[in-house]
Coordinates of C-alpha atoms and ligand atoms in Angstrom, one line a residue:
R1 CA -41.4 -30.0 -30.9
I2 CA -40.9 -33.3 -28.8
V3 CA -42.9 -36.4 -29.7
T4 CA -42.9 -39.6 -27.9
G5 CA -42.2 -42.6 -30.1
P6 CA -44.0 -45.9 -29.7
N7 CA -41.1 -47.4 -27.6
N8 CA -40.9 -44.2 -25.5
E9 CA -37.9 -42.3 -27.7
R10 CA -37.5 -38.9 -27.3
I11 CA -37.8 -37.4 -30.7
I12 CA -37.0 -34.0 -31.9
M13 CA -39.0 -32.9 -34.8
S14 CA -37.7 -30.5 -37.6
P15 CA -39.2 -26.9 -36.6
S16 CA -39.4 -26.3 -40.6
G17 CA -42.3 -29.7 -40.2
D18 CA -42.4 -32.3 -43.2
I19 CA -41.8 -32.1 -46.5
T20 CA -43.6 -34.0 -49.8
Y21 CA -41.1 -34.3 -52.4
P22 CA -41.7 -35.7 -56.2
E23 CA -41.6 -39.1 -57.4
T24 CA -38.7 -38.5 -59.6
L25 CA -35.2 -40.2 -60.1
I26 CA -32.6 -37.7 -59.5
H27 CA -31.0 -37.3 -62.9
E28 CA -34.6 -36.0 -64.2
F29 CA -35.3 -34.1 -61.2
V30 CA -31.7 -31.9 -61.7
W31 CA -33.4 -31.1 -65.1
N32 CA -37.0 -30.6 -63.9
N33 CA -37.2 -26.8 -64.3
S34 CA -34.5 -26.7 -67.3
E35 CA -37.2 -26.0 -69.8
R36 CA -37.7 -22.4 -68.3
Y37 CA -34.3 -21.3 -69.1
P38 CA -32.8 -24.0 -71.9
N39 CA -30.4 -21.3 -73.0
H40 CA -28.5 -20.4 -69.5
I41 CA -25.3 -21.8 -68.8
A42 CA -25.9 -24.7 -66.9
L43 CA -22.1 -25.9 -66.4
E44 CA -18.7 -24.1 -67.2
C45 CA -15.2 -25.1 -67.0
G46 CA -12.9 -22.7 -64.8
I47 CA -10.1 -23.7 -66.2
N48 CA -10.7 -24.5 -70.2
G49 CA -14.0 -22.6 -70.4
Q50 CA -15.7 -25.5 -71.6
K51 CA -19.6 -25.0 -71.8
Y52 CA -23.1 -26.3 -71.8
T53 CA -25.8 -24.8 -71.8
F54 CA -29.3 -26.5 -70.1
A55 CA -30.4 -27.6 -73.3
Q56 CA -26.9 -29.1 -74.3
A57 CA -26.5 -30.7 -71.1
K58 CA -30.0 -32.2 -70.4
D59 CA -29.8 -33.8 -73.9
A60 CA -25.7 -35.0 -73.5
T61 CA -27.2 -36.7 -70.1
S62 CA -29.5 -38.8 -72.3
Y63 CA -27.1 -39.5 -74.9
I64 CA -24.5 -40.7 -72.9
G65 CA -27.0 -43.4 -71.1
R66 CA -28.1 -44.6 -74.3
S67 CA -24.4 -45.3 -75.4
L68 CA -23.5 -47.0 -72.2
R69 CA -26.4 -49.5 -73.0
N70 CA -25.0 -49.9 -76.5
I71 CA -21.7 -50.6 -75.6
G72 CA -22.5 -53.5 -73.8
L73 CA -23.9 -52.7 -69.9
K74 CA -26.8 -53.6 -68.3
K75 CA -29.6 -52.5 -66.1
G76 CA -28.3 -52.3 -62.5
D77 CA -24.2 -52.5 -63.7
V78 CA -21.8 -50.4 -61.8
V79 CA -19.9 -47.4 -63.3
A80 CA -17.1 -46.3 -61.3
L81 CA -16.3 -42.5 -62.1
V82 CA -13.0 -41.3 -61.3
A83 CA -12.2 -37.3 -62.2
P84 CA -11.7 -34.2 -60.6
N85 CA -14.6 -31.5 -61.4
F86 CA -15.2 -30.8 -65.0
P87 CA -18.4 -30.3 -66.7
D88 CA -17.7 -33.8 -68.4
T89 CA -17.8 -35.3 -64.8
I90 CA -21.2 -34.2 -63.7
L91 CA -22.4 -35.1 -67.4
S92 CA -20.7 -38.7 -67.0
F93 CA -22.5 -38.8 -63.5
L94 CA -26.0 -37.9 -64.8
G95 CA -25.7 -40.0 -67.9
I96 CA -24.8 -43.1 -66.1
L97 CA -27.8 -42.7 -64.0
S98 CA -30.0 -42.1 -67.0
G99 CA -28.8 -45.5 -68.8
G100 CA -30.3 -47.2 -65.7
F101 CA -26.9 -48.1 -64.1
T102 CA -25.7 -47.3 -60.4
V103 CA -22.5 -44.9 -60.1
T104 CA -19.8 -45.6 -57.7
T105 CA -18.4 -41.9 -57.4
V106 CA -14.3 -42.7 -56.8
N107 CA -11.9 -39.8 -55.4
P108 CA -9.6 -38.9 -58.3
M109 CA -6.6 -38.4 -55.6
Y110 CA -6.5 -42.0 -55.1
T111 CA -3.5 -44.0 -55.6
A112 CA -4.2 -47.2 -58.0
E113 CA -4.4 -49.3 -55.1
E114 CA -7.0 -47.5 -53.1
M115 CA -9.2 -47.0 -56.8
M116 CA -8.8 -50.6 -57.0
T117 CA -10.1 -51.4 -53.7
Q118 CA -13.0 -49.6 -54.7
L119 CA -13.1 -50.8 -58.3
L120 CA -13.6 -54.7 -56.6
K121 CA -15.8 -53.7 -53.7
A122 CA -18.7 -52.1 -56.2
N123 CA -17.9 -54.4 -58.8
A124 CA -17.6 -52.1 -61.4
K125 CA -18.3 -52.9 -64.9
A126 CA -17.3 -50.1 -66.7
V127 CA -14.8 -46.9 -65.6
I128 CA -15.5 -43.3 -66.7
T129 CA -12.2 -41.1 -65.9
S130 CA -10.6 -38.2 -67.1
T131 CA -7.1 -37.6 -68.7
S132 CA -5.6 -36.2 -65.9
V133 CA -5.9 -38.9 -63.6
A134 CA -6.6 -41.6 -66.7
S135 CA -3.1 -43.6 -65.7
T136 CA -3.6 -44.0 -62.3
A137 CA -7.3 -45.4 -63.3
L138 CA -6.2 -47.5 -65.9
A139 CA -3.3 -49.2 -63.4
A140 CA -6.1 -49.6 -61.1
K141 CA -8.4 -51.1 -63.8
R142 CA -5.8 -53.5 -65.4
A143 CA -4.9 -55.0 -61.8
C144 CA -8.4 -56.0 -61.4
L145 CA -11.1 -56.0 -63.9
S146 CA -11.0 -58.0 -66.8
H147 CA -9.8 -56.6 -70.5
E148 CA -13.0 -55.9 -72.0
T149 CA -14.2 -53.5 -69.2
P150 CA -15.0 -50.6 -71.0
F151 CA -12.7 -47.5 -70.1
I152 CA -14.2 -44.1 -70.7
V153 CA -11.9 -41.3 -70.9
I154 CA -13.0 -37.5 -70.6
D155 CA -10.3 -35.1 -72.3
D156 CA -9.7 -32.4 -69.6
K157 CA -6.9 -31.2 -71.7
T158 CA -4.0 -32.3 -69.4
G159 CA -2.5 -35.7 -70.4
S160 CA -3.1 -37.8 -73.2
M161 CA -5.9 -40.7 -73.7
P162 CA -4.6 -44.3 -72.9
E163 CA -4.8 -46.3 -76.0
G164 CA -7.6 -48.7 -76.1
S165 CA -10.0 -46.2 -74.2
I166 CA -13.2 -44.9 -75.4
P167 CA -13.3 -41.2 -75.7
F168 CA -16.3 -39.3 -73.7
S169 CA -17.2 -37.4 -76.2
D170 CA -18.1 -40.4 -78.6
L171 CA -20.3 -41.1 -76.4
I172 CA -22.3 -38.0 -77.1
T173 CA -22.1 -37.9 -80.5
R174 CA -22.7 -41.6 -80.9
G175 CA -26.1 -41.1 -78.6
K176 CA -27.5 -38.9 -80.7
S177 CA -28.7 -41.8 -83.6
L178 CA -29.8 -44.4 -80.7
P179 CA -33.0 -45.0 -79.2
P180 CA -33.7 -43.7 -75.8
V181 CA -32.9 -45.9 -72.8
N182 CA -36.3 -46.9 -71.5
S183 CA -34.8 -48.1 -68.2
D184 CA -37.8 -49.3 -65.5
T185 CA -35.8 -47.7 -62.9
T186 CA -37.8 -46.6 -59.7
C187 CA -37.1 -44.1 -57.1
D188 CA -36.1 -47.1 -54.7
D189 CA -33.5 -48.6 -56.9
V190 CA -30.0 -47.5 -55.6
A191 CA -28.7 -44.5 -57.6
I192 CA -25.1 -43.9 -56.3
L193 CA -22.6 -45.9 -54.1
P194 CA -20.3 -43.6 -52.5
F195 CA -17.8 -44.5 -50.3
S196 CA -17.5 -44.2 -46.4
S197 CA -16.2 -45.9 -43.6
G198 CA -19.1 -45.1 -41.3
T199 CA -18.8 -45.6 -37.7
T200 CA -15.4 -48.2 -37.8
G201 CA -13.5 -50.3 -40.4
L202 CA -12.8 -49.3 -44.0
P203 CA -14.5 -47.9 -46.5
K204 CA -17.9 -49.5 -47.8
G205 CA -20.8 -49.0 -50.8
V206 CA -23.4 -46.3 -49.1
M207 CA -26.4 -47.5 -51.1
L208 CA -28.0 -44.2 -51.7
R209 CA -31.5 -44.4 -53.6
H210 CA -32.9 -41.9 -55.8
R211 CA -35.4 -41.3 -53.0
N212 CA -32.6 -40.7 -50.9
L213 CA -31.1 -38.1 -53.0
V214 CA -34.2 -36.2 -54.1
S215 CA -35.9 -36.0 -50.8
N216 CA -32.6 -34.7 -49.6
I217 CA -32.3 -32.1 -51.9
M218 CA -36.4 -31.0 -51.2
M219 CA -35.5 -30.8 -47.3
V220 CA -32.7 -28.5 -47.3
Q221 CA -34.6 -26.4 -50.0
S222 CA -37.8 -25.7 -48.0
S223 CA -35.3 -25.3 -45.0
V224 CA -33.3 -22.8 -46.6
D225 CA -35.3 -20.0 -49.0
I226 CA -32.7 -18.2 -50.3
F227 CA -31.7 -19.0 -53.9
Q228 CA -33.4 -17.7 -56.6
F229 CA -34.6 -19.1 -60.1
P230 CA -33.0 -17.8 -63.1
T231 CA -34.6 -14.4 -65.0
S232 CA -33.4 -12.9 -68.2
T233 CA -31.2 -10.6 -66.0
F234 CA -30.1 -13.3 -63.2
Q235 CA -28.5 -16.5 -62.6
E236 CA -27.1 -17.9 -59.4
V237 CA -23.3 -18.6 -60.2
V238 CA -21.5 -21.0 -57.7
P239 CA -17.7 -22.2 -58.1
A240 CA -17.8 -26.0 -57.6
I241 CA -14.4 -26.2 -55.7
L242 CA -15.5 -28.9 -53.3
P243 CA -15.2 -32.3 -55.2
F244 CA -17.8 -33.7 -57.0
F245 CA -17.1 -37.5 -55.7
H246 CA -17.9 -36.7 -52.3
I247 CA -21.5 -36.3 -51.3
Y248 CA -21.0 -32.6 -50.0
G249 CA -20.0 -31.6 -53.7
M250 CA -22.5 -33.6 -55.3
N251 CA -26.0 -33.8 -53.7
A252 CA -25.7 -30.8 -51.5
V253 CA -23.9 -28.4 -54.1
I254 CA -23.6 -29.0 -57.7
L255 CA -26.8 -31.7 -58.4
P256 CA -29.1 -29.2 -56.1
R257 CA -27.9 -26.0 -57.8
L258 CA -28.5 -27.3 -60.8
A259 CA -31.6 -28.0 -60.3
F260 CA -32.7 -24.7 -59.6
G261 CA -30.8 -23.1 -62.1
A262 CA -27.8 -22.4 -61.1
K263 CA -24.2 -21.7 -63.2
I264 CA -21.7 -24.0 -62.0
I265 CA -18.3 -23.1 -62.8
T266 CA -16.3 -26.5 -62.1
I267 CA -12.7 -26.2 -60.5
P268 CA -10.7 -29.7 -60.8
K269 CA -8.7 -28.6 -57.9
F270 CA -8.0 -26.0 -55.6
V271 CA -5.0 -23.9 -56.5
P272 CA -5.6 -20.0 -54.6
E273 CA -4.7 -18.1 -57.7
I274 CA -7.1 -19.7 -59.6
F275 CA -9.9 -20.1 -57.1
T276 CA -9.7 -15.9 -56.8
D277 CA -9.4 -15.6 -60.6
I278 CA -12.7 -17.1 -61.0
L279 CA -14.1 -14.7 -58.1
Q280 CA -12.5 -12.3 -60.0
K281 CA -14.2 -12.8 -63.3
N282 CA -17.5 -14.0 -62.6
K283 CA -20.7 -12.8 -60.4
V284 CA -20.0 -15.4 -58.1
T285 CA -23.3 -15.4 -55.4
A286 CA -22.6 -18.9 -53.2
L287 CA -19.5 -20.0 -51.7
F288 CA -19.7 -23.7 -50.6
C289 CA -16.5 -24.3 -48.5
V290 CA -14.8 -26.7 -45.9
P291 CA -13.2 -25.2 -43.1
P292 CA -9.8 -24.9 -44.4
I293 CA -11.4 -23.2 -47.6
V294 CA -12.9 -20.6 -44.9
L295 CA -9.6 -20.1 -43.1
F296 CA -8.3 -19.6 -46.8
L297 CA -10.9 -16.8 -47.5
T298 CA -10.0 -15.2 -44.0
A299 CA -6.0 -15.3 -44.2
S300 CA -5.2 -14.9 -48.1
S301 CA -4.4 -11.5 -49.7
L302 CA -5.6 -12.9 -52.8
V303 CA -9.0 -12.3 -51.6
K304 CA -10.4 -9.2 -52.0
N305 CA -13.4 -7.3 -50.4
H306 CA -15.4 -7.0 -54.0
H307 CA -15.0 -10.6 -54.4
F308 CA -18.1 -10.8 -52.3
D309 CA -20.1 -8.1 -53.7
H310 CA -22.6 -10.4 -55.2
V311 CA -22.2 -13.2 -52.8
H312 CA -25.3 -13.8 -50.7
L313 CA -24.1 -17.4 -49.1
I314 CA -21.4 -18.8 -47.8
M315 CA -21.6 -22.4 -46.5
S316 CA -19.4 -24.8 -44.6
G317 CA -19.7 -28.0 -43.5
A318 CA -17.9 -31.6 -43.3
A319 CA -15.9 -30.8 -40.3
P320 CA -16.3 -28.4 -37.3
L321 CA -16.2 -24.7 -38.1
A322 CA -14.6 -22.2 -35.8
K323 CA -16.6 -19.1 -34.6
T324 CA -13.2 -17.0 -34.7
D325 CA -12.7 -18.0 -38.2
V326 CA -16.3 -16.5 -39.2
D327 CA -15.8 -13.4 -37.0
R328 CA -12.2 -13.0 -38.4
F329 CA -13.8 -13.1 -42.1
Y330 CA -16.6 -10.1 -41.0
E331 CA -13.7 -8.0 -39.4
K332 CA -11.5 -8.0 -42.6
Y333 CA -14.2 -7.5 -45.4
N334 CA -16.6 -4.7 -45.4
V335 CA -19.7 -7.2 -46.0
D336 CA -22.9 -7.2 -44.1
S337 CA -23.5 -10.0 -42.2
K338 CA -27.3 -10.0 -43.2
I339 CA -26.6 -10.0 -47.1
C340 CA -23.4 -12.2 -46.9
Q341 CA -24.5 -14.6 -44.6
F342 CA -22.8 -17.7 -43.1
R343 CA -24.2 -20.8 -42.3
Q344 CA -22.8 -23.9 -40.9
G345 CA -24.4 -27.3 -42.6
Y346 CA -23.9 -31.1 -40.6
G347 CA -24.0 -33.8 -42.6
L348 CA -22.8 -37.5 -43.5
T349 CA -22.6 -39.7 -46.3
E350 CA -25.0 -42.1 -45.2
S351 CA -28.0 -39.2 -44.9
S352 CA -27.3 -38.0 -48.4
P353 CA -25.9 -35.9 -46.5
V354 CA -27.7 -32.6 -44.9
N355 CA -29.4 -32.9 -41.7
F356 CA -28.8 -29.8 -39.8
I357 CA -28.4 -26.3 -41.3
E358 CA -27.6 -23.3 -38.9
L359 CA -29.9 -20.2 -40.2
G360 CA -29.1 -17.5 -37.4
E361 CA -25.2 -16.3 -36.3
K362 CA -24.8 -19.2 -34.2
Y363 CA -21.8 -19.8 -35.9
S364 CA -20.2 -22.8 -34.1
S365 CA -23.6 -24.5 -34.0
I366 CA -24.8 -26.8 -36.6
G367 CA -28.5 -25.2 -35.8
K368 CA -31.6 -27.0 -36.4
N369 CA -32.6 -30.2 -38.2
I370 CA -34.0 -29.6 -41.4
A371 CA -37.7 -30.4 -42.7
S372 CA -38.5 -34.0 -42.4
C373 CA -35.2 -35.0 -40.1
Q374 CA -36.2 -36.3 -37.3
V375 CA -33.3 -36.6 -34.4
R376 CA -32.8 -38.5 -31.3
L377 CA -29.4 -37.8 -28.8
V378 CA -28.8 -41.1 -26.8
D379 CA -26.7 -41.3 -24.0
V380 CA -23.8 -43.6 -25.0
T381 CA -23.8 -45.6 -21.4
T382 CA -27.4 -46.0 -20.7
Q383 CA -28.6 -45.9 -24.7
K384 CA -31.4 -44.2 -23.1
D385 CA -32.9 -40.5 -24.7
V386 CA -31.2 -37.7 -23.1
S387 CA -33.9 -35.5 -21.4
T388 CA -32.9 -31.7 -21.5
S389 CA -30.7 -29.3 -23.2
G390 CA -26.9 -29.2 -22.6
Q391 CA -27.0 -32.9 -21.9
T392 CA -24.5 -34.8 -24.3
G393 CA -25.5 -38.3 -26.4
E394 CA -25.2 -39.7 -29.8
L395 CA -26.9 -38.1 -32.2
W396 CA -29.4 -40.5 -34.5
I397 CA -31.3 -39.6 -37.6
K398 CA -34.4 -40.5 -39.3
G399 CA -36.1 -39.6 -42.6
P400 CA -36.2 -40.3 -46.3
H401 CA -33.0 -39.1 -46.7
V402 CA -31.3 -42.2 -45.0
M403 CA -29.3 -44.8 -47.0
K404 CA -30.7 -48.1 -47.4
G405 CA -27.3 -49.7 -46.4
Y406 CA -24.0 -50.8 -46.7
L407 CA -23.2 -53.0 -49.7
N408 CA -22.5 -56.4 -49.2
D409 CA -21.9 -55.7 -45.3
E410 CA -24.8 -56.6 -43.0
D411 CA -22.9 -56.5 -40.2
A412 CA -22.0 -53.1 -40.3
T413 CA -25.4 -52.0 -41.9
K414 CA -27.1 -53.5 -38.6
N415 CA -24.7 -51.7 -36.7
T416 CA -25.4 -48.3 -37.8
L417 CA -29.2 -48.9 -38.9
T418 CA -31.8 -49.6 -36.1
E419 CA -34.7 -51.9 -37.1
D420 CA -37.1 -49.1 -36.7
G421 CA -35.2 -46.7 -39.4
W422 CA -32.5 -44.8 -37.2
L423 CA -29.1 -43.9 -38.4
K424 CA -26.5 -43.8 -35.6
T425 CA -24.1 -40.9 -36.6
G426 CA -21.4 -41.8 -34.2
D427 CA -21.3 -38.2 -33.7
I428 CA -21.8 -36.4 -30.2
A429 CA -23.9 -33.7 -29.8
Y430 CA -26.1 -31.4 -27.5
Y431 CA -28.6 -29.0 -28.0
D432 CA -29.2 -25.5 -26.4
E433 CA -32.6 -23.7 -25.0
D434 CA -33.2 -23.1 -28.6
F435 CA -33.0 -26.7 -29.8
D436 CA -30.1 -25.6 -31.8
F437 CA -27.1 -28.3 -31.4
Y438 CA -23.9 -28.2 -31.4
I439 CA -21.3 -31.4 -32.1
T440 CA -18.9 -31.8 -29.5
D441 CA -16.8 -35.0 -30.4
R442 CA -16.7 -38.2 -32.5
L443 CA -17.6 -41.3 -31.0
K444 CA -16.6 -43.0 -34.1
E445 CA -12.9 -43.8 -35.4
L446 CA -13.2 -41.8 -38.4
I447 CA -10.2 -38.5 -39.0
K448 CA -11.4 -35.9 -41.0
V449 CA -8.6 -34.3 -42.8
K450 CA -9.7 -31.1 -45.0
G451 CA -13.3 -32.7 -44.6
F452 CA -12.2 -35.7 -46.0
Q453 CA -12.4 -39.1 -44.8
V454 CA -9.4 -40.8 -43.4
P455 CA -10.4 -44.4 -41.9
P456 CA -7.3 -45.5 -39.5
A457 CA -8.6 -49.0 -39.9
E458 CA -7.1 -48.6 -43.0
L459 CA -3.6 -47.0 -42.3
E460 CA -3.3 -49.6 -39.2
A461 CA -3.7 -52.6 -41.5
L462 CA -1.3 -50.8 -44.0
L463 CA 1.3 -50.2 -40.8
R464 CA 0.6 -53.7 -39.9
M465 CA 2.5 -55.2 -43.4
H466 CA 5.5 -53.3 -42.4
P467 CA 8.1 -55.9 -41.6
D468 CA 9.2 -54.3 -38.3
V469 CA 5.8 -53.4 -36.8
E470 CA 4.1 -55.3 -34.5
E471 CA 1.1 -53.2 -34.1
A472 CA -0.5 -50.2 -34.8
A473 CA -3.4 -47.8 -33.6
V474 CA -4.2 -44.3 -35.4
I475 CA -6.1 -41.3 -34.2
G476 CA -6.4 -37.8 -35.5
I477 CA -5.0 -35.3 -33.6
P478 CA -6.2 -31.5 -34.5
H479 CA -4.1 -29.4 -36.7
E480 CA -4.2 -25.5 -37.7
R481 CA -5.1 -26.0 -41.1
Y482 CA -6.3 -29.4 -42.0
G483 CA -8.7 -29.8 -39.0
E484 CA -7.2 -32.8 -38.1
V485 CA -4.3 -35.2 -39.4
P486 CA -3.4 -38.8 -38.6
K487 CA -1.2 -39.9 -35.8
A488 CA 0.2 -43.7 -35.5
F489 CA 1.0 -45.4 -32.3
V490 CA 3.4 -48.1 -33.4
V491 CA 4.5 -51.1 -31.5
V492 CA 7.8 -52.7 -33.1
K493 CA 8.9 -56.5 -33.3
K494 CA 11.5 -57.4 -30.9
S495 CA 15.0 -56.6 -32.0
K496 CA 13.7 -54.1 -34.7
N497 CA 14.4 -50.7 -34.6
P498 CA 12.6 -48.7 -37.4
M499 CA 13.4 -45.0 -37.8
E500 CA 10.1 -43.3 -38.1
N501 CA 10.9 -42.0 -41.9
D502 CA 10.8 -45.5 -42.8
I503 CA 7.8 -46.1 -41.7
K504 CA 6.3 -42.8 -43.3
N505 CA 7.8 -43.7 -46.4
F506 CA 6.6 -46.9 -46.5
I507 CA 3.0 -45.7 -46.3
K508 CA 3.8 -43.2 -48.7
G509 CA 3.0 -44.4 -52.3
K510 CA -0.1 -46.6 -50.5
V511 CA -2.5 -44.0 -49.9
S512 CA -3.5 -40.5 -51.0
D513 CA -1.2 -37.5 -49.9
Y514 CA -4.2 -36.3 -47.2
K515 CA -4.2 -39.7 -45.7
Q516 CA -0.1 -39.5 -45.0
L517 CA 0.9 -39.4 -41.4
R518 CA 1.4 -35.8 -41.1
G519 CA 0.8 -36.5 -37.2
G520 CA 4.0 -38.4 -36.7
I521 CA 4.6 -41.6 -35.4
T522 CA 4.9 -42.8 -31.4
F523 CA 6.7 -45.8 -30.5
V524 CA 5.2 -47.6 -27.7
D525 CA 5.6 -50.8 -25.7
N526 CA 1.8 -51.6 -26.5
I527 CA -1.4 -50.5 -27.5
P528 CA -4.4 -50.2 -25.0
K529 CA -7.2 -52.0 -26.0
N530 CA -10.3 -53.3 -24.6
P531 CA -11.3 -57.3 -23.3
S532 CA -12.2 -58.1 -26.8
G533 CA -9.0 -56.8 -28.7
K534 CA -10.8 -53.2 -29.7
I535 CA -8.3 -50.3 -29.9
L536 CA -9.3 -48.2 -27.0
R537 CA -8.8 -44.4 -29.1
S538 CA -9.9 -42.6 -26.2
K539 CA -7.1 -43.6 -24.1
L540 CA -4.4 -42.8 -27.2
K541 CA -6.0 -39.0 -27.5
Q542 CA -5.8 -38.5 -23.7
S543 CA -2.4 -39.8 -23.5
Y544 CA -1.3 -37.6 -26.5
K545 CA -0.8 -34.1 -25.8
P546 CA -0.1 -32.0 -28.5
Ligands
4UU1 C1 -18.9 -31.1 -37.1 O1 -18.8 -35.0 -44.6 C2 -19.7 -34.9 -44.9 C3 -21.0 -34.3 -45.3 C4 -20.6 -32.9 -45.1 C5 -22.1 -31.8 -45.1 C6 -22.7 -31.7 -46.1 C7 -23.7 -30.8 -46.3 C8 -21.9 -30.9 -44.6 C9 -22.9 -30.0 -44.9 C10 -23.7 -30.1 -45.8 O2 -24.8 -29.0 -46.3 O3 -20.0 -36.6 -45.1 P1 -18.9 -38.0 -44.6 O4 -19.5 -38.9 -44.7 O5 -17.6 -37.2 -45.3 O6 -18.4 -37.3 -43.1 C11 -19.2 -37.1 -42.2 C12 -18.9 -37.1 -40.8 C13 -20.1 -36.6 -39.7 O7 -20.3 -38.1 -39.1 C14 -19.2 -35.7 -38.5 O8 -18.6 -36.4 -38.2 O9 -18.2 -35.7 -40.7 C15 -18.6 -34.5 -39.6 N1 -19.2 -33.8 -39.9 C16 -18.9 -32.3 -39.1 N2 -18.7 -32.3 -37.7 C17 -20.3 -33.5 -41.1 N3 -20.3 -32.2 -41.0 C18 -19.9 -31.5 -39.8 C19 -20.1 -30.2 -39.1 N4 -19.4 -29.8 -37.9 N5 -20.7 -29.1 -39.5

């Protein structure tokens, strides 16, 4: 299992071995098997019932790509996709890729200011959104992009089409009579630009190539062999509650499940009654969750035993899973843990995303590295590989799924990717005697609220814009339901005396709900810093006792 590298690195190889994967573009890979079951449902809206079969979805994707070329976009242009989970959101994504463009997925819960930052950084040349969030997306577009920038709107049956927008349905109907796109895209071209703050600072575009996305799907598939292709009487049914804009919902749930023939039921927003209604009406076979949803399954009286009658997998990821929550699940429901299995995955945007999956019953572990995922654990102070089980170090990752780098940010790329291709995750871990891994801490500043990224640097920059604030530092503190929430430490200017609520309100309209300072604000005399001015977050964390 351990291989010594050229510079004496201690490389922990995957017990699942290495994989080969096809030289296929991700949008083609998704439909690779679809001719075996063209009339099965691929995508269905959990709210309004809109449906596409595999044949319809595949064709629509191609038409969308043609139409986007036809309205003047050029190969390699970036298209921003700002929409909650709907069938048309996923078709837009695949359509953008089939036209030879790059997609940047934007959180539809964002404020106009947050959207604008991403549109600018990604240099978006068109926006695809949906009626429910179109007014915010339009405000963002107007504030930073030229008047002629195409603004395409999916009719999600809530809200209206802003004037001057292109109806999404036109892309499909008009594309039919356009010539197919002959894009010379290769597997080494950048397919997507999801945003992540990485180990430090503000969100950055993560350049993921077609190769990264396809290889990661195959790495997971060859390590976890539990999904079945459709037959005339069976099809996997997967509710898509995790948002598509985030890499977990995208390349660990929706795209791989489509590629292997599952029916995806899209859910635009987590509403307990809607979620359980979908469990009630469909023979759901797999549930992909973040820990707060696992908590919901164990705690809500809306969830019934028979909802799990067909479920063979409950997957959790994006934040630490508590073993007690899994235990509570099996105590509450009369389900066999061998048939309805809990799994924990560990991933990050920068690795397309999956690196580890737990396959046994060690529910607090992230398990073993998946096929073709090489791992190192590097001592934070000595920068030497740790040599035994139980010792902690920073988790480093290598494989075909690791990003190309951060868009237009050489410094951040250099600090995250070593010259020989290792991705420094910023997570602290150890492994036990079976080489099962455990995440113990986060070296990086990132805060995870309900599995979503909250970069402290973003909140600190906003806090410093308040007229009474001299300095600010933000850390994550534990929260029962959300996992973590942001808490601020603020130094006020001389002779100023703001109230906590003044500052909270100042932040309120500027960032999305999950980034709000739910951990409160503590006024302090100074912020602990190292000699070069870097905030000593560990000191702040120690000083804060819940
Ligand atoms: C403790 O959250 C993600 C990706 C999650 C994912 C995807 C596919 C999980 C399982 C899966 O199968 O990406 P980001 O970029 O938003 O956040 C990455 C960070 C990690 O560096 C780590 O700090 O989120 C944290 N994280 C976890 N922490 C992710 N998964 C876990 C986990 N336990 N299981």
